């Protein structure tokens, strides 16, 4: 590689890293507790809730929904979700279907008795704060897109770092750490070693993070394009005042997608459906397909099954990006690995900033100059 | 090869582990996690054996 190219890649690596480093540090620090959110929830809420009638038939969903809405007079149902490990139905309600997320109300109900399940919310406020900071900096879609841009910039930093790894390591065995040389050389070796071995993981987490920042546009496109043909000619009116049976709609969806698992229901008027369709989302039952949902639309005016649609590729990419980003898809050992690799990434980021600061403070000749000069001598020799 | 052999091998093994953990449960998860941990193992080895 010519000296000029080395300097160009070095400039790109330095400045793409420096611009996004503060945000990457924040994402690593907030991501660490989020990886363990299940374990933290369990530790902070040790009392185990039990259903009133374990093993018995579950209540009709219309009855359960009526009880939930009786506790929230004047509100309409927005979403219904189902716990995977216990007979619990979660009801999200609000003053109207287009209410903001902050104004929604969430409550859990025992599917066997219709009794309210006490919220296990110790530590929930802190985890919610960390998730919001990690996801969108409390800025909504602009914040998400900004963090996505930082992810793209970090990808540039990683790729340019890989390009520079070759010239820097040309005369060294893999993994060499020159501890007897100056702190600057020692930390450069740590930076190179830890950066190159974690490359695959860093790229995976960064690129899936970028995809996750596009969640809102992706869902909106899916709703408008992919589901449009299902509801063509059937939309355009207001939300029905007396919607058809929820239980019948769910039964019809299950019959249309046998072997799939009920995940959640979006009520007419909310973002995931139209003004007069239940959108019933089911997911697969294998380790891979449990991350992929299939929506079934049922007309909420008369209970007619409209049909189901497999997710388009971009929605599948979004669904698979969530577990691949948070590392919560293969149990505690993988989560611990995720945490360890996050700490290593913090070291790589910190050492990068250190190397830049030391170079500026000492006005020392940049290490890249030495490498570029060597490369120049090699090119001259070859000529 | 001297420069890129080990990093390429670590990258391929860890990427295979990270993706295959999505495809199975139980033993598959354990094997996939072990493969995904290749960067930790190699970094630890290098830090112990390649200091000079």
PDB file of N, CA and C in Angstrom, chain A residues 162 165-166 170-180 190 193 196-197 200 204 287-288 291 324 329-330 337-338 344, chain B residues 2-4 6-7 10-11 14-15 18 21-25 29 33 36-37 39-40 42-43 45-47 50-52:
ATOM      1  N   UNK A 162      -9.381  -2.197   9.762  1.00  0.00           N
ATOM      2  CA  UNK A 162      -8.938  -3.475   9.185  1.00  0.00           C
ATOM      3  C   UNK A 162      -7.944  -3.229   8.055  1.00  0.00           C
ATOM      4  N   UNK A 165      -4.664  -2.463   9.568  1.00  0.00           N
ATOM      5  CA  UNK A 165      -4.082  -3.546  10.364  1.00  0.00           C
ATOM      6  C   UNK A 165      -2.931  -4.221   9.602  1.00  0.00           C
ATOM      7  N   UNK A 166      -3.108  -4.405   8.297  1.00  0.00           N
ATOM      8  CA  UNK A 166      -2.090  -5.094   7.502  1.00  0.00           C
ATOM      9  C   UNK A 166      -0.731  -4.402   7.557  1.00  0.00           C
ATOM     10  N   UNK A 170       2.674  -5.881   9.638  1.00  0.00           N
ATOM     11  CA  UNK A 170       3.423  -6.592   8.613  1.00  0.00           C
ATOM     12  C   UNK A 170       4.665  -7.284   9.177  1.00  0.00           C
ATOM     13  N   UNK A 171       5.348  -6.628  10.124  1.00  0.00           N
ATOM     14  CA  UNK A 171       6.595  -7.198  10.651  1.00  0.00           C
ATOM     15  C   UNK A 171       6.416  -7.883  12.000  1.00  0.00           C
ATOM     16  N   UNK A 172       5.203  -8.010  12.431  1.00  0.00           N
ATOM     17  CA  UNK A 172       4.956  -8.579  13.764  1.00  0.00           C
ATOM     18  C   UNK A 172       4.161  -9.870  13.656  1.00  0.00           C
ATOM     19  N   UNK A 173       4.417 -10.789  14.595  1.00  0.00           N
ATOM     20  CA  UNK A 173       3.578 -11.982  14.670  1.00  0.00           C
ATOM     21  C   UNK A 173       2.200 -11.577  15.180  1.00  0.00           C
ATOM     22  N   UNK A 174       1.193 -12.382  14.804  1.00  0.00           N
ATOM     23  CA  UNK A 174      -0.155 -12.080  15.274  1.00  0.00           C
ATOM     24  C   UNK A 174      -0.171 -12.019  16.800  1.00  0.00           C
ATOM     25  N   UNK A 175      -0.848 -10.999  17.328  1.00  0.00           N
ATOM     26  CA  UNK A 175      -1.077 -10.924  18.766  1.00  0.00           C
ATOM     27  C   UNK A 175       0.074 -10.358  19.565  1.00  0.00           C
ATOM     28  N   UNK A 176       1.141  -9.903  18.896  1.00  0.00           N
ATOM     29  CA  UNK A 176       2.285  -9.366  19.637  1.00  0.00           C
ATOM     30  C   UNK A 176       1.882  -8.115  20.427  1.00  0.00           C
ATOM     31  N   UNK A 177       2.258  -8.107  21.707  1.00  0.00           N
ATOM     32  CA  UNK A 177       2.040  -6.912  22.534  1.00  0.00           C
ATOM     33  C   UNK A 177       3.401  -6.503  23.097  1.00  0.00           C
ATOM     34  N   UNK A 178       3.889  -5.374  22.629  1.00  0.00           N
ATOM     35  CA  UNK A 178       5.244  -4.945  23.010  1.00  0.00           C
ATOM     36  C   UNK A 178       5.183  -4.146  24.315  1.00  0.00           C
ATOM     37  N   UNK A 179       5.149  -4.892  25.435  1.00  0.00           N
ATOM     38  CA  UNK A 179       4.960  -4.260  26.747  1.00  0.00           C
ATOM     39  C   UNK A 179       6.188  -3.495  27.206  1.00  0.00           C
ATOM     40  N   UNK A 180       7.376  -3.790  26.634  1.00  0.00           N
ATOM     41  CA  UNK A 180       8.592  -3.092  27.080  1.00  0.00           C
ATOM     42  C   UNK A 180       8.843  -1.808  26.299  1.00  0.00           C
ATOM     43  N   UNK A 190      -2.371  -3.416  21.937  1.00  0.00           N
ATOM     44  CA  UNK A 190      -3.650  -3.865  22.527  1.00  0.00           C
ATOM     45  C   UNK A 190      -4.824  -3.499  21.602  1.00  0.00           C
ATOM     46  N   UNK A 193      -4.808  -5.811  18.515  1.00  0.00           N
ATOM     47  CA  UNK A 193      -5.157  -7.205  18.832  1.00  0.00           C
ATOM     48  C   UNK A 193      -6.650  -7.330  19.156  1.00  0.00           C
ATOM     49  N   UNK A 196      -8.997  -6.525  16.138  1.00  0.00           N
ATOM     50  CA  UNK A 196      -9.091  -7.475  15.014  1.00  0.00           C
ATOM     51  C   UNK A 196      -9.784  -8.770  15.437  1.00  0.00           C
ATOM     52  N   UNK A 197      -9.599  -9.231  16.687  1.00  0.00           N
ATOM     53  CA  UNK A 197     -10.250 -10.509  17.057  1.00  0.00           C
ATOM     54  C   UNK A 197     -11.751 -10.333  17.280  1.00  0.00           C
ATOM     55  N   UNK A 200     -15.704  -9.624  13.842  1.00  0.00           N
ATOM     56  CA  UNK A 200     -16.976 -10.210  13.376  1.00  0.00           C
ATOM     57  C   UNK A 200     -18.119  -9.798  14.296  1.00  0.00           C
ATOM     58  N   UNK A 204     -21.287  -7.369  13.436  1.00  0.00           N
ATOM     59  CA  UNK A 204     -22.643  -7.908  13.582  1.00  0.00           C
ATOM     60  C   UNK A 204     -23.503  -6.989  14.454  1.00  0.00           C
ATOM     61  N   UNK A 287     -36.325 -22.279  16.948  1.00  0.00           N
ATOM     62  CA  UNK A 287     -35.442 -21.207  17.436  1.00  0.00           C
ATOM     63  C   UNK A 287     -35.286 -20.058  16.436  1.00  0.00           C
ATOM     64  N   UNK A 288     -35.293 -20.367  15.139  1.00  0.00           N
ATOM     65  CA  UNK A 288     -35.158 -19.301  14.151  1.00  0.00           C
ATOM     66  C   UNK A 288     -36.487 -18.598  13.889  1.00  0.00           C
ATOM     67  N   UNK A 291     -38.558 -15.739  15.930  1.00  0.00           N
ATOM     68  CA  UNK A 291     -38.297 -14.303  15.779  1.00  0.00           C
ATOM     69  C   UNK A 291     -39.046 -13.702  14.594  1.00  0.00           C
ATOM     70  N   UNK A 324     -29.962 -10.577  17.358  1.00  0.00           N
ATOM     71  CA  UNK A 324     -28.541 -10.544  17.004  1.00  0.00           C
ATOM     72  C   UNK A 324     -27.855  -9.305  17.565  1.00  0.00           C
ATOM     73  N   UNK A 329     -30.418 -14.611  22.588  1.00  0.00           N
ATOM     74  CA  UNK A 329     -31.066 -15.694  21.859  1.00  0.00           C
ATOM     75  C   UNK A 329     -30.464 -17.069  22.122  1.00  0.00           C
ATOM     76  N   UNK A 330     -29.555 -17.173  23.075  1.00  0.00           N
ATOM     77  CA  UNK A 330     -28.981 -18.499  23.345  1.00  0.00           C
ATOM     78  C   UNK A 330     -28.613 -18.652  24.819  1.00  0.00           C
ATOM     79  N   UNK A 337     -20.952 -13.761  27.254  1.00  0.00           N
ATOM     80  CA  UNK A 337     -20.004 -13.497  26.167  1.00  0.00           C
ATOM     81  C   UNK A 337     -20.233 -12.100  25.582  1.00  0.00           C
ATOM     82  N   UNK A 338     -21.518 -11.746  25.414  1.00  0.00           N
ATOM     83  CA  UNK A 338     -21.864 -10.417  24.881  1.00  0.00           C
ATOM     84  C   UNK A 338     -21.279  -9.328  25.779  1.00  0.00           C
ATOM     85  N   UNK A 344     -14.533  -5.453  25.982  1.00  0.00           N
ATOM     86  CA  UNK A 344     -13.365  -5.363  25.082  1.00  0.00           C
ATOM     87  C   UNK A 344     -13.540  -4.194  24.110  1.00  0.00           C
TER      88      UNK A 344
ATOM     89  N   UNK B   2       0.718 -14.656   7.231  1.00  0.00           N
ATOM     90  CA  UNK B   2       1.205 -14.425   8.583  1.00  0.00           C
ATOM     91  C   UNK B   2       0.349 -13.359   9.268  1.00  0.00           C
ATOM     92  N   UNK B   3      -0.003 -12.348   8.501  1.00  0.00           N
ATOM     93  CA  UNK B   3      -0.765 -11.236   9.079  1.00  0.00           C
ATOM     94  C   UNK B   3      -2.239 -11.579   9.231  1.00  0.00           C
ATOM     95  N   UNK B   4      -2.786 -12.251   8.238  1.00  0.00           N
ATOM     96  CA  UNK B   4      -4.243 -12.375   8.183  1.00  0.00           C
ATOM     97  C   UNK B   4      -4.794 -13.743   8.558  1.00  0.00           C
ATOM     98  N   UNK B   6      -4.677 -15.893  11.252  1.00  0.00           N
ATOM     99  CA  UNK B   6      -5.404 -16.054  12.524  1.00  0.00           C
ATOM    100  C   UNK B   6      -6.623 -15.140  12.610  1.00  0.00           C
ATOM    101  N   UNK B   7      -6.496 -13.853  12.269  1.00  0.00           N
ATOM    102  CA  UNK B   7      -7.711 -13.009  12.332  1.00  0.00           C
ATOM    103  C   UNK B   7      -8.833 -13.527  11.446  1.00  0.00           C
ATOM    104  N   UNK B  10     -10.410 -16.600  13.172  1.00  0.00           N
ATOM    105  CA  UNK B  10     -11.229 -16.177  14.328  1.00  0.00           C
ATOM    106  C   UNK B  10     -12.537 -15.546  13.847  1.00  0.00           C
ATOM    107  N   UNK B  11     -12.446 -14.720  12.817  1.00  0.00           N
ATOM    108  CA  UNK B  11     -13.646 -14.061  12.297  1.00  0.00           C
ATOM    109  C   UNK B  11     -14.666 -15.055  11.776  1.00  0.00           C
ATOM    110  N   UNK B  14     -16.111 -17.237  14.768  1.00  0.00           N
ATOM    111  CA  UNK B  14     -17.028 -16.502  15.656  1.00  0.00           C
ATOM    112  C   UNK B  14     -18.308 -16.111  14.916  1.00  0.00           C
ATOM    113  N   UNK B  15     -18.195 -15.732  13.634  1.00  0.00           N
ATOM    114  CA  UNK B  15     -19.402 -15.395  12.881  1.00  0.00           C
ATOM    115  C   UNK B  15     -20.305 -16.615  12.731  1.00  0.00           C
ATOM    116  N   UNK B  18     -22.042 -17.132  16.065  1.00  0.00           N
ATOM    117  CA  UNK B  18     -23.066 -16.114  16.350  1.00  0.00           C
ATOM    118  C   UNK B  18     -24.346 -16.378  15.552  1.00  0.00           C
ATOM    119  N   UNK B  21     -26.178 -19.960  16.550  1.00  0.00           N
ATOM    120  CA  UNK B  21     -26.902 -19.958  17.828  1.00  0.00           C
ATOM    121  C   UNK B  21     -28.375 -19.616  17.625  1.00  0.00           C
ATOM    122  N   UNK B  22     -28.663 -18.971  16.496  1.00  0.00           N
ATOM    123  CA  UNK B  22     -30.067 -18.634  16.183  1.00  0.00           C
ATOM    124  C   UNK B  22     -30.843 -19.851  15.692  1.00  0.00           C
ATOM    125  N   UNK B  23     -30.119 -20.877  15.255  1.00  0.00           N
ATOM    126  CA  UNK B  23     -30.765 -21.967  14.517  1.00  0.00           C
ATOM    127  C   UNK B  23     -31.153 -23.160  15.377  1.00  0.00           C
ATOM    128  N   UNK B  24     -30.696 -23.191  16.620  1.00  0.00           N
ATOM    129  CA  UNK B  24     -30.999 -24.374  17.422  1.00  0.00           C
ATOM    130  C   UNK B  24     -31.090 -24.051  18.893  1.00  0.00           C
ATOM    131  N   UNK B  25     -31.333 -25.087  19.675  1.00  0.00           N
ATOM    132  CA  UNK B  25     -31.387 -24.968  21.131  1.00  0.00           C
ATOM    133  C   UNK B  25     -30.463 -26.019  21.727  1.00  0.00           C
ATOM    134  N   UNK B  29     -26.861 -24.523  20.857  1.00  0.00           N
ATOM    135  CA  UNK B  29     -26.558 -23.250  21.528  1.00  0.00           C
ATOM    136  C   UNK B  29     -25.184 -23.295  22.192  1.00  0.00           C
ATOM    137  N   UNK B  33     -22.147 -21.006  21.065  1.00  0.00           N
ATOM    138  CA  UNK B  33     -21.577 -20.026  21.999  1.00  0.00           C
ATOM    139  C   UNK B  33     -20.073 -20.236  22.144  1.00  0.00           C
ATOM    140  N   UNK B  36     -18.526 -18.789  19.155  1.00  0.00           N
ATOM    141  CA  UNK B  36     -18.609 -17.321  19.208  1.00  0.00           C
ATOM    142  C   UNK B  36     -17.603 -16.743  20.198  1.00  0.00           C
ATOM    143  N   UNK B  37     -17.154 -17.599  21.145  1.00  0.00           N
ATOM    144  CA  UNK B  37     -16.188 -17.129  22.156  1.00  0.00           C
ATOM    145  C   UNK B  37     -14.751 -17.200  21.652  1.00  0.00           C
ATOM    146  N   UNK B  39     -12.955 -15.228  19.848  1.00  0.00           N
ATOM    147  CA  UNK B  39     -12.157 -14.005  20.058  1.00  0.00           C
ATOM    148  C   UNK B  39     -11.599 -13.899  21.473  1.00  0.00           C
ATOM    149  N   UNK B  40     -12.406 -14.299  22.462  1.00  0.00           N
ATOM    150  CA  UNK B  40     -11.930 -14.223  23.852  1.00  0.00           C
ATOM    151  C   UNK B  40     -10.764 -15.171  24.063  1.00  0.00           C
ATOM    152  N   UNK B  42      -8.678 -16.470  21.848  1.00  0.00           N
ATOM    153  CA  UNK B  42      -7.469 -16.080  21.103  1.00  0.00           C
ATOM    154  C   UNK B  42      -6.824 -14.840  21.727  1.00  0.00           C
ATOM    155  N   UNK B  43      -7.648 -13.887  22.158  1.00  0.00           N
ATOM    156  CA  UNK B  43      -7.090 -12.681  22.792  1.00  0.00           C
ATOM    157  C   UNK B  43      -6.386 -13.039  24.098  1.00  0.00           C
ATOM    158  N   UNK B  45      -5.055 -15.956  24.884  1.00  0.00           N
ATOM    159  CA  UNK B  45      -3.813 -16.651  24.524  1.00  0.00           C
ATOM    160  C   UNK B  45      -2.741 -15.643  24.105  1.00  0.00           C
ATOM    161  N   UNK B  46      -3.115 -14.705  23.259  1.00  0.00           N
ATOM    162  CA  UNK B  46      -2.123 -13.748  22.766  1.00  0.00           C
ATOM    163  C   UNK B  46      -1.582 -12.890  23.905  1.00  0.00           C
ATOM    164  N   UNK B  47      -2.458 -12.471  24.796  1.00  0.00           N
ATOM    165  CA  UNK B  47      -2.010 -11.606  25.892  1.00  0.00           C
ATOM    166  C   UNK B  47      -1.080 -12.353  26.843  1.00  0.00           C
ATOM    167  N   UNK B  50       2.154 -13.826  23.895  1.00  0.00           N
ATOM    168  CA  UNK B  50       2.829 -12.986  22.915  1.00  0.00           C
ATOM    169  C   UNK B  50       3.304 -11.656  23.479  1.00  0.00           C
ATOM    170  N   UNK B  51       3.388 -11.569  24.827  1.00  0.00           N
ATOM    171  CA  UNK B  51       3.922 -10.324  25.422  1.00  0.00           C
ATOM    172  C   UNK B  51       5.446 -10.354  25.289  1.00  0.00           C
ATOM    173  N   UNK B  52       5.999  -9.228  24.930  1.00  0.00           N
ATOM    174  CA  UNK B  52       7.466  -9.221  24.855  1.00  0.00           C
ATOM    175  C   UNK B  52       8.001  -7.805  25.132  1.00  0.00           C
TER     176      UNK B  52
END
